[in-house]
Short mmCIF file of C-alpha atoms in Angstrom, two decimals:
data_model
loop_
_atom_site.label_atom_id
_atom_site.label_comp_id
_atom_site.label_asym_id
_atom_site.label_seq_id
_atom_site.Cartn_x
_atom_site.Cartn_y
_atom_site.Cartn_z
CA UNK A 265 72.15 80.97 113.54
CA UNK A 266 73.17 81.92 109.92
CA UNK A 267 71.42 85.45 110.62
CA UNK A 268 72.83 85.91 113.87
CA UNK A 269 76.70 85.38 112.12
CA UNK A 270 75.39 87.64 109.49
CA UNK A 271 74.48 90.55 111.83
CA UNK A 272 77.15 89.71 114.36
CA UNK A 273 79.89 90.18 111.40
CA UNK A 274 78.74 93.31 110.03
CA UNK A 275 78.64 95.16 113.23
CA UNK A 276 81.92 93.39 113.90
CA UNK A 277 83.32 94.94 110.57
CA UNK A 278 81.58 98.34 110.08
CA UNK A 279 80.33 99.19 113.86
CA UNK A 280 83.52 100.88 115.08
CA UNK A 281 83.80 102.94 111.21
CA UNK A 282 80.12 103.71 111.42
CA UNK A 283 80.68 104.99 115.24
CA UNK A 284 83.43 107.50 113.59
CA UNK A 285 81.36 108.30 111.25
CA UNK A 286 77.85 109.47 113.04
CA UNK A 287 80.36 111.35 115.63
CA UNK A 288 83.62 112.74 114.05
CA UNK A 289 82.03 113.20 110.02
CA UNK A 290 78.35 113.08 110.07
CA UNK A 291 77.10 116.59 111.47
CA UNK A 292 79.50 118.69 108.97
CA UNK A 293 78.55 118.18 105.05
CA UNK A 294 81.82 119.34 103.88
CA UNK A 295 83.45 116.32 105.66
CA UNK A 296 80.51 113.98 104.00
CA UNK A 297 81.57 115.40 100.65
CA UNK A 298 85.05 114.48 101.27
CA UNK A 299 84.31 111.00 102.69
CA UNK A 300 82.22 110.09 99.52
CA UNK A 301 84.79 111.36 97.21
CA UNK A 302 87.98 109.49 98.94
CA UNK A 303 85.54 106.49 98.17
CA UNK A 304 84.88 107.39 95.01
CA UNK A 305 88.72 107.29 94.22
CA UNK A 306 89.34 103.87 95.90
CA UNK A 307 86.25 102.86 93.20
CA UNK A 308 88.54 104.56 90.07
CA UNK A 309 91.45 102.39 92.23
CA UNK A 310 89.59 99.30 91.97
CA UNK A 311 88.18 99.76 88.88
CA UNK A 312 91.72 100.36 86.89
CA UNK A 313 93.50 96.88 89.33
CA UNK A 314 90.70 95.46 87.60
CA UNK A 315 91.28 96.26 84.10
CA UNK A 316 94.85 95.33 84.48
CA UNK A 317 94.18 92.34 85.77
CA UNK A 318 91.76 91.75 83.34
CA UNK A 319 94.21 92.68 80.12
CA UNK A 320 96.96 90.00 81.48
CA UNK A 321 95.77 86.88 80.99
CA UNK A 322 99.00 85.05 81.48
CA UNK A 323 99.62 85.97 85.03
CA UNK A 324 95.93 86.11 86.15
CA UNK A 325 96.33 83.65 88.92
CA UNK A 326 99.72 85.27 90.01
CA UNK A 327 97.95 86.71 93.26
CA UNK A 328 101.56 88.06 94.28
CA UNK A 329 101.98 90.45 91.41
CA UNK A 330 97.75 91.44 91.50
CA UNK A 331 98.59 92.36 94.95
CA UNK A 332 101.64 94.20 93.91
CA UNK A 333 99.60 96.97 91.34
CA UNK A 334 96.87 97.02 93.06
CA UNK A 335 98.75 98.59 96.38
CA UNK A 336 100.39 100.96 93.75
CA UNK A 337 96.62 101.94 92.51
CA UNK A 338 95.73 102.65 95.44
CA UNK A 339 98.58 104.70 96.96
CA UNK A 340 98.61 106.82 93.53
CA UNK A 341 95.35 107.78 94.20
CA UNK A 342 95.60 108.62 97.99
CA UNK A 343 98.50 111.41 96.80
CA UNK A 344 96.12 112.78 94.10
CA UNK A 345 93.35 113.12 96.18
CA UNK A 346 96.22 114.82 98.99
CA UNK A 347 96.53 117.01 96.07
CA UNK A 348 93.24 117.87 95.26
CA UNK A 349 92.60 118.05 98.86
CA UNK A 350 95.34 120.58 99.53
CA UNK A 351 94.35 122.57 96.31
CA UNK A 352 90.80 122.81 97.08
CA UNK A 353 91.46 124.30 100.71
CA UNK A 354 91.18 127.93 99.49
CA UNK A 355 87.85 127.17 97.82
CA UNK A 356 86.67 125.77 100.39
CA UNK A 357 86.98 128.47 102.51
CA UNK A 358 85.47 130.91 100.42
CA UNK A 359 82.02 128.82 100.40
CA UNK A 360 82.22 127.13 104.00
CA UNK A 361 82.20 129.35 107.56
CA UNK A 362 80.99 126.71 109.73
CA UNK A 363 83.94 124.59 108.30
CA UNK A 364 86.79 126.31 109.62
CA UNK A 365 88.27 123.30 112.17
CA UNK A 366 87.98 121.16 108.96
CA UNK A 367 89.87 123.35 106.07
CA UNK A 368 92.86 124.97 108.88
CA UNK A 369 93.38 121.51 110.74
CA UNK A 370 95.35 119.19 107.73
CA UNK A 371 94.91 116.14 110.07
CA UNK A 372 91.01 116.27 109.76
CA UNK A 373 90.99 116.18 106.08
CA UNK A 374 93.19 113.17 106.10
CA UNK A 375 91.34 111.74 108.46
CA UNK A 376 88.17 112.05 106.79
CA UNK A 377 89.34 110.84 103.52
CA UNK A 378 91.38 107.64 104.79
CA UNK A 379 88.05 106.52 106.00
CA UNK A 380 86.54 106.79 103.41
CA UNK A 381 89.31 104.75 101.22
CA UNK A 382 88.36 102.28 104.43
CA UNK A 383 85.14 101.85 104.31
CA UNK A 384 85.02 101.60 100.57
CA UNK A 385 88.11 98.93 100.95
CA UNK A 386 86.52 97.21 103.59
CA UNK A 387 83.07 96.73 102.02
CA UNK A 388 84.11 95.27 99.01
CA UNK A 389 86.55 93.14 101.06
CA UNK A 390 83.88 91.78 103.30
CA UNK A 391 80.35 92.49 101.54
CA UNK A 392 80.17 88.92 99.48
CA UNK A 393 81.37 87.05 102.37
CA UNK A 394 78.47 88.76 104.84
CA UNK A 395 76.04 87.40 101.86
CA UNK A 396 77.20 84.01 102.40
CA UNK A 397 76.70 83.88 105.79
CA UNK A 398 73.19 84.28 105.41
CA UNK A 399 73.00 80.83 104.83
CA UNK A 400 71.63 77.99 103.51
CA UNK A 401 74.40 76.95 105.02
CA UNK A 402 77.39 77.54 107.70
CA UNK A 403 81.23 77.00 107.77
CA UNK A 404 82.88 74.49 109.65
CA UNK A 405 80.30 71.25 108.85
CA UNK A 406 81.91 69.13 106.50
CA UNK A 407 84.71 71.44 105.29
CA UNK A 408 86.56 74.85 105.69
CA UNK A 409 86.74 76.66 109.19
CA UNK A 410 83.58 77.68 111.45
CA UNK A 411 85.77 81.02 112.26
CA UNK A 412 85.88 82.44 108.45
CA UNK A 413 82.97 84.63 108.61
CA UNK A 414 84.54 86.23 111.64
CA UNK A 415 88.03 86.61 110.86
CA UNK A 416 87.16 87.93 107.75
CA UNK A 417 85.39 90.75 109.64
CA UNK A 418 88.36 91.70 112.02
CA UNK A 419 90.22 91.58 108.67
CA UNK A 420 88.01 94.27 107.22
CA UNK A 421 87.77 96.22 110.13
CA UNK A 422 91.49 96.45 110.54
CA UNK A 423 92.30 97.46 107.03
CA UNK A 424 89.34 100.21 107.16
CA UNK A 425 91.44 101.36 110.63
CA UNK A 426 94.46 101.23 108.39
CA UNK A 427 93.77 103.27 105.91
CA UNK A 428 92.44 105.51 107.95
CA UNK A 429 96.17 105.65 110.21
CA UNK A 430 98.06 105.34 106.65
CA UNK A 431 96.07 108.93 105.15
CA UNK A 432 97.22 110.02 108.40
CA UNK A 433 100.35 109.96 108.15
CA UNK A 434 100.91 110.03 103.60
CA UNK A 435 99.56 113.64 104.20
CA UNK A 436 101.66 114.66 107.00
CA UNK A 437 104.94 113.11 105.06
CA UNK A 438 103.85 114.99 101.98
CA UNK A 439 102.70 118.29 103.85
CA UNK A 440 106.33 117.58 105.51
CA UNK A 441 108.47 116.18 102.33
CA UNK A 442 109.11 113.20 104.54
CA UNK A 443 109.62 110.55 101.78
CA UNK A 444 110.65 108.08 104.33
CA UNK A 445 107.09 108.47 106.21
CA UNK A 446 105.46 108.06 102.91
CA UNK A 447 107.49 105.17 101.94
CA UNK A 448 106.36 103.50 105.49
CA UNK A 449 102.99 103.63 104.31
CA UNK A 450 103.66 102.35 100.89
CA UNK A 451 105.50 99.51 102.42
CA UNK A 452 103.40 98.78 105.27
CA UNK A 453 100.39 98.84 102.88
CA UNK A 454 102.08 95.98 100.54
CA UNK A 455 102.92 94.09 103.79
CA UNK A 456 99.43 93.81 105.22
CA UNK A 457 98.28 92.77 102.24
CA UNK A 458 100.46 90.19 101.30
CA UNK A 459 100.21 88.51 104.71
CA UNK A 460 96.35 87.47 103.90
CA UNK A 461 98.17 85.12 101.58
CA UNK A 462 99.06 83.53 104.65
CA UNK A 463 96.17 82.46 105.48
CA UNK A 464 96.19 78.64 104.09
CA UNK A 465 99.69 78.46 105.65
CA UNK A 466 98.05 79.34 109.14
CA UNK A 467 94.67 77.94 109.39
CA UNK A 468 94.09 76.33 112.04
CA UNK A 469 96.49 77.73 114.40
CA UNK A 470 98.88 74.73 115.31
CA UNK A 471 102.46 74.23 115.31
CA UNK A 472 102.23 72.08 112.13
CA UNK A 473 100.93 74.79 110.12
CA UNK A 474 103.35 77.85 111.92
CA UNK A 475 105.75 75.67 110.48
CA UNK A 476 104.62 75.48 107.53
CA UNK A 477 104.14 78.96 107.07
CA UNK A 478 107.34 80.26 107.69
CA UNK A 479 108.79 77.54 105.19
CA UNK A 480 105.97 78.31 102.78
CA UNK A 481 105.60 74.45 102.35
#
Protein backbone atom coordinates (compact mmCIF):
# COMPACT_ATOMS: atom_id res chain seq x y z
CA UNK A 1 0.00 0.00 0.00
CA UNK A 2 2.84 2.39 1.13
CA UNK A 3 4.38 1.88 -2.53
CA UNK A 4 1.30 2.23 -4.28
CA UNK A 5 0.79 6.01 -2.33
CA UNK A 6 4.36 6.49 -3.20
CA UNK A 7 3.97 5.97 -6.98
CA UNK A 8 0.41 7.21 -7.07
CA UNK A 9 1.76 10.74 -5.57
CA UNK A 10 4.57 11.26 -7.77
CA UNK A 11 2.72 10.79 -10.93
CA UNK A 12 0.04 12.85 -9.22
CA UNK A 13 2.70 15.69 -8.67
CA UNK A 14 5.16 15.51 -11.64
CA UNK A 15 2.98 13.50 -14.42
CA UNK A 16 1.21 16.51 -15.94
CA UNK A 17 4.99 18.72 -15.76
CA UNK A 18 6.76 15.69 -17.13
CA UNK A 19 3.90 15.40 -20.01
CA UNK A 20 4.95 19.23 -20.89
CA UNK A 21 8.08 18.44 -20.77
CA UNK A 22 8.64 15.20 -23.22
CA UNK A 23 6.13 17.23 -25.70
CA UNK A 24 6.48 21.09 -25.57
CA UNK A 25 10.63 21.15 -24.26
CA UNK A 26 12.19 17.86 -24.78
CA UNK A 27 12.94 17.54 -28.68
CA UNK A 28 14.69 21.19 -28.86
CA UNK A 29 18.10 21.43 -26.66
CA UNK A 30 18.03 25.09 -26.54
CA UNK A 31 14.71 24.89 -24.56
CA UNK A 32 16.49 22.02 -22.23
CA UNK A 33 19.27 24.52 -21.63
CA UNK A 34 16.86 27.06 -20.57
CA UNK A 35 14.73 24.73 -18.41
CA UNK A 36 17.89 23.59 -16.42
CA UNK A 37 19.09 27.04 -15.95
CA UNK A 38 15.56 28.63 -14.68
CA UNK A 39 16.13 25.67 -12.13
CA UNK A 40 19.33 26.43 -11.46
CA UNK A 41 18.22 30.02 -10.36
CA UNK A 42 15.29 28.83 -8.15
CA UNK A 43 18.48 26.62 -6.47
CA UNK A 44 20.63 30.23 -6.02
CA UNK A 45 16.76 31.34 -4.74
CA UNK A 46 16.63 28.70 -2.28
CA UNK A 47 19.94 28.61 -1.38
CA UNK A 48 20.21 32.57 -0.34
CA UNK A 49 16.12 32.13 1.73
CA UNK A 50 18.23 29.73 3.33
CA UNK A 51 21.11 31.64 4.46
CA UNK A 52 18.85 34.33 5.66
CA UNK A 53 16.98 32.28 7.47
CA UNK A 54 19.80 30.72 8.77
CA UNK A 55 21.67 34.24 9.96
CA UNK A 56 18.33 35.28 12.03
CA UNK A 57 18.08 33.29 14.74
CA UNK A 58 15.54 35.33 16.61
CA UNK A 59 12.73 35.06 14.18
CA UNK A 60 13.53 31.51 12.91
CA UNK A 61 10.18 30.10 13.72
CA UNK A 62 8.39 33.31 12.35
CA UNK A 63 7.09 31.21 9.24
CA UNK A 64 5.16 34.54 8.18
CA UNK A 65 8.20 36.66 7.61
CA UNK A 66 10.40 33.27 6.02
CA UNK A 67 7.57 33.23 3.68
CA UNK A 68 7.75 36.89 3.11
CA UNK A 69 11.79 36.89 1.67
CA UNK A 70 11.64 33.95 0.34
CA UNK A 71 8.70 35.10 -2.32
CA UNK A 72 10.99 38.22 -2.80
CA UNK A 73 14.06 35.64 -3.65
CA UNK A 74 12.35 34.16 -5.84
CA UNK A 75 10.62 36.90 -7.87
CA UNK A 76 14.18 38.77 -8.01
CA UNK A 77 15.46 36.03 -9.69
CA UNK A 78 12.59 35.33 -12.22
CA UNK A 79 13.32 39.25 -13.55
CA UNK A 80 17.09 38.50 -13.79
CA UNK A 81 16.77 35.52 -15.56
CA UNK A 82 13.85 37.74 -17.92
CA UNK A 83 16.91 39.72 -18.31
CA UNK A 84 19.36 37.39 -19.19
CA UNK A 85 16.79 35.73 -21.21
CA UNK A 86 15.98 38.81 -23.26
CA UNK A 87 19.79 39.67 -23.54
CA UNK A 88 20.85 36.39 -24.71
CA UNK A 89 18.17 36.33 -27.66
CA UNK A 90 20.65 37.75 -30.21
CA UNK A 91 23.22 35.09 -29.29
CA UNK A 92 21.12 32.74 -29.55
CA UNK A 93 20.28 33.28 -32.84
CA UNK A 94 23.58 33.47 -34.16
CA UNK A 95 24.35 29.72 -32.92
CA UNK A 96 20.70 28.14 -33.21
CA UNK A 97 18.67 27.76 -36.86
CA UNK A 98 16.45 25.07 -35.86
CA UNK A 99 15.49 27.39 -32.86
CA UNK A 100 13.79 30.07 -34.51
CA UNK A 101 9.93 29.50 -32.94
CA UNK A 102 11.85 29.53 -29.58
CA UNK A 103 14.17 32.88 -29.73
CA UNK A 104 11.17 35.18 -32.00
CA UNK A 105 8.12 33.82 -29.87
CA UNK A 106 8.80 35.71 -26.08
CA UNK A 107 5.95 33.50 -24.68
CA UNK A 108 7.99 30.21 -25.28
CA UNK A 109 10.95 31.34 -23.41
CA UNK A 110 8.81 32.21 -20.48
CA UNK A 111 7.18 29.33 -20.72
CA UNK A 112 10.08 27.19 -20.69
CA UNK A 113 11.75 28.83 -17.85
CA UNK A 114 8.60 29.09 -15.40
CA UNK A 115 8.68 25.39 -15.58
CA UNK A 116 11.56 24.98 -14.79
CA UNK A 117 11.32 27.40 -11.52
CA UNK A 118 8.21 24.67 -11.13
CA UNK A 119 9.58 21.72 -11.23
CA UNK A 120 12.57 22.73 -9.20
CA UNK A 121 9.88 24.39 -6.60
CA UNK A 122 7.79 21.54 -6.68
CA UNK A 123 10.42 18.84 -6.07
CA UNK A 124 11.85 20.21 -3.17
CA UNK A 125 8.29 20.95 -1.95
CA UNK A 126 7.15 17.41 -2.32
CA UNK A 127 10.42 15.11 -2.64
CA UNK A 128 10.82 14.36 1.39
CA UNK A 129 7.24 13.83 1.78
CA UNK A 130 7.18 11.09 -1.37
CA UNK A 131 10.16 9.43 0.85
CA UNK A 132 7.93 9.08 3.68
CA UNK A 133 5.35 7.51 2.05
CA UNK A 134 7.38 4.69 1.32
CA UNK A 135 6.62 3.50 4.52
CA UNK A 136 7.24 1.71 7.38
CA UNK A 137 4.37 3.30 7.99
CA UNK A 138 1.10 5.28 6.66
CA UNK A 139 -0.88 8.44 7.71
CA UNK A 140 -4.09 8.42 9.21
CA UNK A 141 -3.52 5.26 11.96
CA UNK A 142 -3.13 6.68 15.19
CA UNK A 143 -2.53 10.34 14.26
CA UNK A 144 -2.38 13.04 11.44
CA UNK A 145 -4.62 12.71 8.21
CA UNK A 146 -4.65 9.57 5.71
CA UNK A 147 -5.03 12.41 2.82
CA UNK A 148 -1.45 14.23 3.48
CA UNK A 149 0.55 12.39 1.05
CA UNK A 150 -2.01 13.35 -1.54
CA UNK A 151 -2.79 16.81 -0.91
CA UNK A 152 0.62 17.51 -0.66
CA UNK A 153 0.95 16.34 -4.29
CA UNK A 154 -1.95 18.52 -5.79
CA UNK A 155 -0.11 21.19 -3.74
CA UNK A 156 3.07 20.65 -5.70
CA UNK A 157 1.56 20.20 -8.83
CA UNK A 158 -0.35 23.42 -8.62
CA UNK A 159 2.51 25.61 -7.63
CA UNK A 160 4.77 23.94 -10.54
CA UNK A 161 1.46 25.07 -12.87
CA UNK A 162 1.88 28.40 -11.18
CA UNK A 163 4.97 29.30 -11.82
CA UNK A 164 4.75 28.27 -14.95
CA UNK A 165 1.31 30.87 -15.57
CA UNK A 166 3.23 33.57 -13.25
CA UNK A 167 6.70 33.56 -15.92
CA UNK A 168 3.96 33.91 -18.26
CA UNK A 169 2.74 36.73 -17.57
CA UNK A 170 6.21 38.71 -15.31
CA UNK A 171 7.69 38.59 -18.91
CA UNK A 172 4.87 39.90 -20.81
CA UNK A 173 4.39 42.86 -18.01
CA UNK A 174 8.09 43.55 -18.29
CA UNK A 175 8.33 43.10 -22.20
CA UNK A 176 5.10 45.51 -21.82
CA UNK A 177 6.19 47.92 -18.71
CA UNK A 178 2.98 46.73 -17.14
CA UNK A 179 3.99 47.13 -13.44
CA UNK A 180 0.53 46.35 -12.40
CA UNK A 181 0.74 42.75 -14.24
CA UNK A 182 3.99 42.23 -12.54
CA UNK A 183 2.78 43.31 -9.25
CA UNK A 184 -0.23 40.60 -9.75
CA UNK A 185 2.28 38.06 -9.84
CA UNK A 186 4.27 39.29 -6.95
CA UNK A 187 1.14 39.42 -4.97
CA UNK A 188 -0.51 36.40 -6.09
CA UNK A 189 2.79 34.54 -5.46
CA UNK A 190 2.85 35.77 -1.58
CA UNK A 191 -0.88 34.80 -1.42
CA UNK A 192 -0.58 31.18 -2.45
CA UNK A 193 1.96 30.76 -0.29
CA UNK A 194 0.77 32.07 2.73
CA UNK A 195 -2.52 30.17 2.46
CA UNK A 196 -0.53 26.67 3.12
CA UNK A 197 -0.36 28.18 6.57
CA UNK A 198 -3.84 27.42 6.57
CA UNK A 199 -3.63 24.24 6.61
CA UNK A 200 -3.96 23.35 10.56
CA UNK A 201 -6.85 25.87 10.52
CA UNK A 202 -8.62 23.62 7.79
CA UNK A 203 -7.84 20.07 8.31
CA UNK A 204 -10.34 18.15 8.30
CA UNK A 205 -12.80 20.00 6.34
CA UNK A 206 -15.73 20.76 8.86
CA UNK A 207 -17.52 23.73 9.87
CA UNK A 208 -15.66 23.79 13.23
CA UNK A 209 -12.42 24.24 11.68
CA UNK A 210 -13.80 26.87 8.57
CA UNK A 211 -14.53 28.68 11.54
CA UNK A 212 -11.71 28.56 12.96
CA UNK A 213 -9.80 29.51 10.13
CA UNK A 214 -11.24 32.59 9.24
CA UNK A 215 -10.89 33.70 13.03
CA UNK A 216 -7.38 32.27 13.08
CA UNK A 217 -8.34 30.72 16.54
Amino acid sequence: MTLADFFGCTFLAFGPPFAMFIFTIAHDPIRIIILMAAAFFWLVALLLSSTLWFALVPIRSNLEFAIFYTVVFQEAFRYIIYKILRKAQNGLKKITDNSTALIENKHILAYVSGLGFGIMSGAFAVVNILADSIGPGTMGLKSGNEMFFLISSCLSLCFILLNTFWSVIFFDACDNRNWVHAGFVVCSHLLASYLTLLNSYVAGGSIASLRSCLSFK
